[in-house]
Amino acid sequence: AAVTEIASFLVGAWVLFALFTFYFFRDPEPTLPADNKAIVAPAHGKVDVIDETTEPKVMGGACRRISIFLSVMDVHVQRAPASGKVTLLEHRPGQFLSATKAHCAECNESVLLGLETSAFAGQKLGLRLIAGLIARRIVPWVAVGELVNRGERISLIEFGSRVELFLPMTAKIQVELGARVKGGETVVATLS
């Protein structure tokens, strides 16, 4: 009887874990906004930082930043915020601090993507995909020189994580702090 109870518990736990894993790796198709010049969120999650910062490798200096925290309940497939050409793909090893705090971007393992937009000649966007305490693996699905369309799948961060979007200083932010956004769907900024 004891063996049957233990076996039932283990099977139940395995089924729950399998269901959670299928739920975690879901990948819904976004409904792209009608405005082709709108910049969409690169990830599902909560906007917890909107500020100005410096990003030298893609943006070449001062830029605007929108940071999105992805909990384990959010979709973890990232999407291109705009159509364009991938100009940089750089992996940086690092720590695995909790992604709930924005400062983890300074020391956690990450991948930096550069994108030269096709809708705005000469304009560049940057994306930093950041691993977290549970998220230990970033899987880019693009390569340098590849052309991507707005809303197209570009990467997967496995389990809780963070994504930072770097925009030119001229970008007009269209999202508020604390907003819940959907990758490939929610308009977060516009460029002129």
mmCIF file with all atom_site columns, N, CA and C in Angstrom, residues 109-146:
data_model
loop_
_atom_site.group_PDB
_atom_site.id
_atom_site.type_symbol
_atom_site.label_atom_id
_atom_site.label_alt_id
_atom_site.label_comp_id
_atom_site.label_asym_id
_atom_site.label_entity_id
_atom_site.label_seq_id
_atom_site.pdbx_PDB_ins_code
_atom_site.Cartn_x
_atom_site.Cartn_y
_atom_site.Cartn_z
_atom_site.occupancy
_atom_site.B_iso_or_equiv
_atom_site.pdbx_formal_charge
_atom_site.auth_seq_id
_atom_site.auth_comp_id
_atom_site.auth_asym_id
_atom_site.auth_atom_id
_atom_site.pdbx_PDB_model_num
ATOM 1   N N  . GLU A 1 109 ? 24.482 36.575 -17.188 1.00 0.00 ? 109 GLU A N  1
ATOM 2   C CA . GLU A 1 109 ? 24.713 36.073 -18.540 1.00 0.00 ? 109 GLU A CA 1
ATOM 3   C C  . GLU A 1 109 ? 23.675 36.694 -19.470 1.00 0.00 ? 109 GLU A C  1
ATOM 4   N N  . SER A 1 110 ? 24.119 37.097 -20.666 1.00 0.00 ? 110 SER A N  1
ATOM 5   C CA . SER A 1 110 ? 23.193 37.762 -21.575 1.00 0.00 ? 110 SER A CA 1
ATOM 6   C C  . SER A 1 110 ? 23.628 37.601 -23.027 1.00 0.00 ? 110 SER A C  1
ATOM 7   N N  . VAL A 1 111 ? 22.709 37.945 -23.916 1.00 0.00 ? 111 VAL A N  1
ATOM 8   C CA . VAL A 1 111 ? 22.985 38.015 -25.353 1.00 0.00 ? 111 VAL A CA 1
ATOM 9   C C  . VAL A 1 111 ? 22.537 39.396 -25.806 1.00 0.00 ? 111 VAL A C  1
ATOM 10  N N  . LEU A 1 112 ? 23.434 40.117 -26.506 1.00 0.00 ? 112 LEU A N  1
ATOM 11  C CA . LEU A 1 112 ? 23.126 41.426 -27.047 1.00 0.00 ? 112 LEU A CA 1
ATOM 12  C C  . LEU A 1 112 ? 22.893 41.289 -28.545 1.00 0.00 ? 112 LEU A C  1
ATOM 13  N N  . LEU A 1 113 ? 21.725 41.751 -28.993 1.00 0.00 ? 113 LEU A N  1
ATOM 14  C CA . LEU A 1 113 ? 21.370 41.734 -30.419 1.00 0.00 ? 113 LEU A CA 1
ATOM 15  C C  . LEU A 1 113 ? 21.281 43.160 -30.927 1.00 0.00 ? 113 LEU A C  1
ATOM 16  N N  . GLY A 1 114 ? 21.862 43.410 -32.090 1.00 0.00 ? 114 GLY A N  1
ATOM 17  C CA . GLY A 1 114 ? 21.737 44.700 -32.749 1.00 0.00 ? 114 GLY A CA 1
ATOM 18  C C  . GLY A 1 114 ? 20.857 44.543 -33.971 1.00 0.00 ? 114 GLY A C  1
ATOM 19  N N  . LEU A 1 115 ? 20.031 45.545 -34.254 1.00 0.00 ? 115 LEU A N  1
ATOM 20  C CA . LEU A 1 115 ? 19.106 45.483 -35.379 1.00 0.00 ? 115 LEU A CA 1
ATOM 21  C C  . LEU A 1 115 ? 19.102 46.835 -36.092 1.00 0.00 ? 115 LEU A C  1
ATOM 22  N N  . GLU A 1 116 ? 19.392 46.814 -37.393 1.00 0.00 ? 116 GLU A N  1
ATOM 23  C CA . GLU A 1 116 ? 19.283 48.015 -38.218 1.00 0.00 ? 116 GLU A CA 1
ATOM 24  C C  . GLU A 1 116 ? 17.922 47.955 -38.886 1.00 0.00 ? 116 GLU A C  1
ATOM 25  N N  . THR A 1 117 ? 17.061 48.898 -38.548 1.00 0.00 ? 117 THR A N  1
ATOM 26  C CA . THR A 1 117 ? 15.669 48.827 -39.000 1.00 0.00 ? 117 THR A CA 1
ATOM 27  C C  . THR A 1 117 ? 15.537 49.148 -40.487 1.00 0.00 ? 117 THR A C  1
ATOM 28  N N  . SER A 1 118 ? 14.589 48.523 -41.131 1.00 0.00 ? 118 SER A N  1
ATOM 29  C CA . SER A 1 118 ? 14.334 48.789 -42.549 1.00 0.00 ? 118 SER A CA 1
ATOM 30  C C  . SER A 1 118 ? 13.295 49.896 -42.731 1.00 0.00 ? 118 SER A C  1
ATOM 31  N N  . ALA A 1 119 ? 12.428 50.107 -41.754 1.00 0.00 ? 119 ALA A N  1
ATOM 32  C CA . ALA A 1 119 ? 11.389 51.136 -41.858 1.00 0.00 ? 119 ALA A CA 1
ATOM 33  C C  . ALA A 1 119 ? 11.935 52.530 -41.566 1.00 0.00 ? 119 ALA A C  1
ATOM 34  N N  . PHE A 1 120 ? 13.066 52.609 -40.872 1.00 0.00 ? 120 PHE A N  1
ATOM 35  C CA . PHE A 1 120 ? 13.660 53.889 -40.492 1.00 0.00 ? 120 PHE A CA 1
ATOM 36  C C  . PHE A 1 120 ? 15.128 53.869 -40.889 1.00 0.00 ? 120 PHE A C  1
ATOM 37  N N  . ALA A 1 121 ? 15.446 54.408 -42.032 1.00 0.00 ? 121 ALA A N  1
ATOM 38  C CA . ALA A 1 121 ? 16.808 54.362 -42.573 1.00 0.00 ? 121 ALA A CA 1
ATOM 39  C C  . ALA A 1 121 ? 17.830 54.867 -41.556 1.00 0.00 ? 121 ALA A C  1
ATOM 40  N N  . GLY A 1 122 ? 18.830 54.020 -41.300 1.00 0.00 ? 122 GLY A N  1
ATOM 41  C CA . GLY A 1 122 ? 19.922 54.400 -40.405 1.00 0.00 ? 122 GLY A CA 1
ATOM 42  C C  . GLY A 1 122 ? 19.617 54.268 -38.924 1.00 0.00 ? 122 GLY A C  1
ATOM 43  N N  . GLN A 1 123 ? 18.387 53.966 -38.559 1.00 0.00 ? 123 GLN A N  1
ATOM 44  C CA . GLN A 1 123 ? 18.034 53.824 -37.143 1.00 0.00 ? 123 GLN A CA 1
ATOM 45  C C  . GLN A 1 123 ? 18.399 52.421 -36.659 1.00 0.00 ? 123 GLN A C  1
ATOM 46  N N  . LYS A 1 124 ? 18.911 52.352 -35.441 1.00 0.00 ? 124 LYS A N  1
ATOM 47  C CA . LYS A 1 124 ? 19.291 51.076 -34.843 1.00 0.00 ? 124 LYS A CA 1
ATOM 48  C C  . LYS A 1 124 ? 18.498 50.833 -33.568 1.00 0.00 ? 124 LYS A C  1
ATOM 49  N N  . LEU A 1 125 ? 18.262 49.563 -33.293 1.00 0.00 ? 125 LEU A N  1
ATOM 50  C CA . LEU A 1 125 ? 17.641 49.123 -32.045 1.00 0.00 ? 125 LEU A CA 1
ATOM 51  C C  . LEU A 1 125 ? 18.548 48.072 -31.433 1.00 0.00 ? 125 LEU A C  1
ATOM 52  N N  . GLY A 1 126 ? 18.534 47.979 -30.121 1.00 0.00 ? 126 GLY A N  1
ATOM 53  C CA . GLY A 1 126 ? 19.297 46.938 -29.436 1.00 0.00 ? 126 GLY A CA 1
ATOM 54  C C  . GLY A 1 126 ? 18.394 46.142 -28.518 1.00 0.00 ? 126 GLY A C  1
ATOM 55  N N  . LEU A 1 127 ? 18.736 44.877 -28.342 1.00 0.00 ? 127 LEU A N  1
ATOM 56  C CA . LEU A 1 127 ? 18.017 43.994 -27.418 1.00 0.00 ? 127 LEU A CA 1
ATOM 57  C C  . LEU A 1 127 ? 19.035 43.262 -26.562 1.00 0.00 ? 127 LEU A C  1
ATOM 58  N N  . ARG A 1 128 ? 18.845 43.305 -25.258 1.00 0.00 ? 128 ARG A N  1
ATOM 59  C CA . ARG A 1 128 ? 19.683 42.489 -24.380 1.00 0.00 ? 128 ARG A CA 1
ATOM 60  C C  . ARG A 1 128 ? 18.778 41.434 -23.753 1.00 0.00 ? 128 ARG A C  1
ATOM 61  N N  . LEU A 1 129 ? 19.075 40.180 -24.032 1.00 0.00 ? 129 LEU A N  1
ATOM 62  C CA . LEU A 1 129 ? 18.337 39.039 -23.486 1.00 0.00 ? 129 LEU A CA 1
ATOM 63  C C  . LEU A 1 129 ? 19.119 38.571 -22.264 1.00 0.00 ? 129 LEU A C  1
ATOM 64  N N  . ILE A 1 130 ? 18.480 38.560 -21.105 1.00 0.00 ? 130 ILE A N  1
ATOM 65  C CA . ILE A 1 130 ? 19.186 38.353 -19.844 1.00 0.00 ? 130 ILE A CA 1
ATOM 66  C C  . ILE A 1 130 ? 18.684 37.109 -19.132 1.00 0.00 ? 130 ILE A C  1
ATOM 67  N N  . ALA A 1 131 ? 19.611 36.222 -18.793 1.00 0.00 ? 131 ALA A N  1
ATOM 68  C CA . ALA A 1 131 ? 19.273 35.028 -18.013 1.00 0.00 ? 131 ALA A CA 1
ATOM 69  C C  . ALA A 1 131 ? 19.035 35.438 -16.566 1.00 0.00 ? 131 ALA A C  1
ATOM 70  N N  . GLY A 1 132 ? 18.329 34.593 -15.829 1.00 0.00 ? 132 GLY A N  1
ATOM 71  C CA . GLY A 1 132 ? 18.038 34.888 -14.428 1.00 0.00 ? 132 GLY A CA 1
ATOM 72  C C  . GLY A 1 132 ? 18.449 33.758 -13.513 1.00 0.00 ? 132 GLY A C  1
ATOM 73  N N  . LEU A 1 133 ? 17.883 33.751 -12.334 1.00 0.00 ? 133 LEU A N  1
ATOM 74  C CA . LEU A 1 133 ? 18.194 32.748 -11.320 1.00 0.00 ? 133 LEU A CA 1
ATOM 75  C C  . LEU A 1 133 ? 17.807 31.353 -11.790 1.00 0.00 ? 133 LEU A C  1
ATOM 76  N N  . ILE A 1 134 ? 16.633 31.251 -12.398 1.00 0.00 ? 134 ILE A N  1
ATOM 77  C CA . ILE A 1 134 ? 16.152 29.961 -12.899 1.00 0.00 ? 134 ILE A CA 1
ATOM 78  C C  . ILE A 1 134 ? 16.508 29.798 -14.367 1.00 0.00 ? 134 ILE A C  1
ATOM 79  N N  . ALA A 1 135 ? 16.419 30.903 -15.123 1.00 0.00 ? 135 ALA A N  1
ATOM 80  C CA . ALA A 1 135 ? 16.737 30.864 -16.555 1.00 0.00 ? 135 ALA A CA 1
ATOM 81  C C  . ALA A 1 135 ? 18.238 30.749 -16.716 1.00 0.00 ? 135 ALA A C  1
ATOM 82  N N  . ARG A 1 136 ? 18.680 29.651 -17.240 1.00 0.00 ? 136 ARG A N  1
ATOM 83  C CA . ARG A 1 136 ? 20.113 29.434 -17.373 1.00 0.00 ? 136 ARG A CA 1
ATOM 84  C C  . ARG A 1 136 ? 20.536 29.287 -18.819 1.00 0.00 ? 136 ARG A C  1
ATOM 85  N N  . ARG A 1 137 ? 19.607 29.491 -19.751 1.00 0.00 ? 137 ARG A N  1
ATOM 86  C CA . ARG A 1 137 ? 19.940 29.252 -21.143 1.00 0.00 ? 137 ARG A CA 1
ATOM 87  C C  . ARG A 1 137 ? 19.207 30.225 -22.049 1.00 0.00 ? 137 ARG A C  1
ATOM 88  N N  . ILE A 1 138 ? 19.970 30.898 -22.923 1.00 0.00 ? 138 ILE A N  1
ATOM 89  C CA . ILE A 1 138 ? 19.416 31.804 -23.916 1.00 0.00 ? 138 ILE A CA 1
ATOM 90  C C  . ILE A 1 138 ? 19.686 31.174 -25.276 1.00 0.00 ? 138 ILE A C  1
ATOM 91  N N  . VAL A 1 139 ? 18.634 30.987 -26.060 1.00 0.00 ? 139 VAL A N  1
ATOM 92  C CA . VAL A 1 139 ? 18.762 30.322 -27.362 1.00 0.00 ? 139 VAL A CA 1
ATOM 93  C C  . VAL A 1 139 ? 18.381 31.303 -28.474 1.00 0.00 ? 139 VAL A C  1
ATOM 94  N N  . PRO A 1 140 ? 19.379 31.975 -29.107 1.00 0.00 ? 140 PRO A N  1
ATOM 95  C CA . PRO A 1 140 ? 19.055 32.858 -30.229 1.00 0.00 ? 140 PRO A CA 1
ATOM 96  C C  . PRO A 1 140 ? 18.679 32.035 -31.460 1.00 0.00 ? 140 PRO A C  1
ATOM 97  N N  . TRP A 1 141 ? 17.690 32.512 -32.214 1.00 0.00 ? 141 TRP A N  1
ATOM 98  C CA . TRP A 1 141 ? 17.266 31.839 -33.437 1.00 0.00 ? 141 TRP A CA 1
ATOM 99  C C  . TRP A 1 141 ? 17.598 32.657 -34.678 1.00 0.00 ? 141 TRP A C  1
ATOM 100 N N  . VAL A 1 142 ? 18.470 33.652 -34.528 1.00 0.00 ? 142 VAL A N  1
ATOM 101 C CA . VAL A 1 142 ? 18.874 34.502 -35.652 1.00 0.00 ? 142 VAL A CA 1
ATOM 102 C C  . VAL A 1 142 ? 20.395 34.551 -35.716 1.00 0.00 ? 142 VAL A C  1
ATOM 103 N N  . ALA A 1 143 ? 20.911 35.052 -36.831 1.00 0.00 ? 143 ALA A N  1
ATOM 104 C CA . ALA A 1 143 ? 22.351 35.191 -37.019 1.00 0.00 ? 143 ALA A CA 1
ATOM 105 C C  . ALA A 1 143 ? 22.652 36.563 -37.603 1.00 0.00 ? 143 ALA A C  1
ATOM 106 N N  . VAL A 1 144 ? 23.881 37.013 -37.443 1.00 0.00 ? 144 VAL A N  1
ATOM 107 C CA . VAL A 1 144 ? 24.302 38.293 -38.001 1.00 0.00 ? 144 VAL A CA 1
ATOM 108 C C  . VAL A 1 144 ? 24.106 38.262 -39.515 1.00 0.00 ? 144 VAL A C  1
ATOM 109 N N  . GLY A 1 145 ? 23.542 39.326 -40.049 1.00 0.00 ? 145 GLY A N  1
ATOM 110 C CA . GLY A 1 145 ? 23.282 39.427 -41.480 1.00 0.00 ? 145 GLY A CA 1
ATOM 111 C C  . GLY A 1 145 ? 21.899 38.970 -41.887 1.00 0.00 ? 145 GLY A C  1
ATOM 112 N N  . GLU A 1 146 ? 21.193 38.303 -40.985 1.00 0.00 ? 146 GLU A N  1
ATOM 113 C CA . GLU A 1 146 ? 19.853 37.788 -41.287 1.00 0.00 ? 146 GLU A CA 1
ATOM 114 C C  . GLU A 1 146 ? 18.823 38.919 -41.250 1.00 0.00 ? 146 GLU A C  1
#
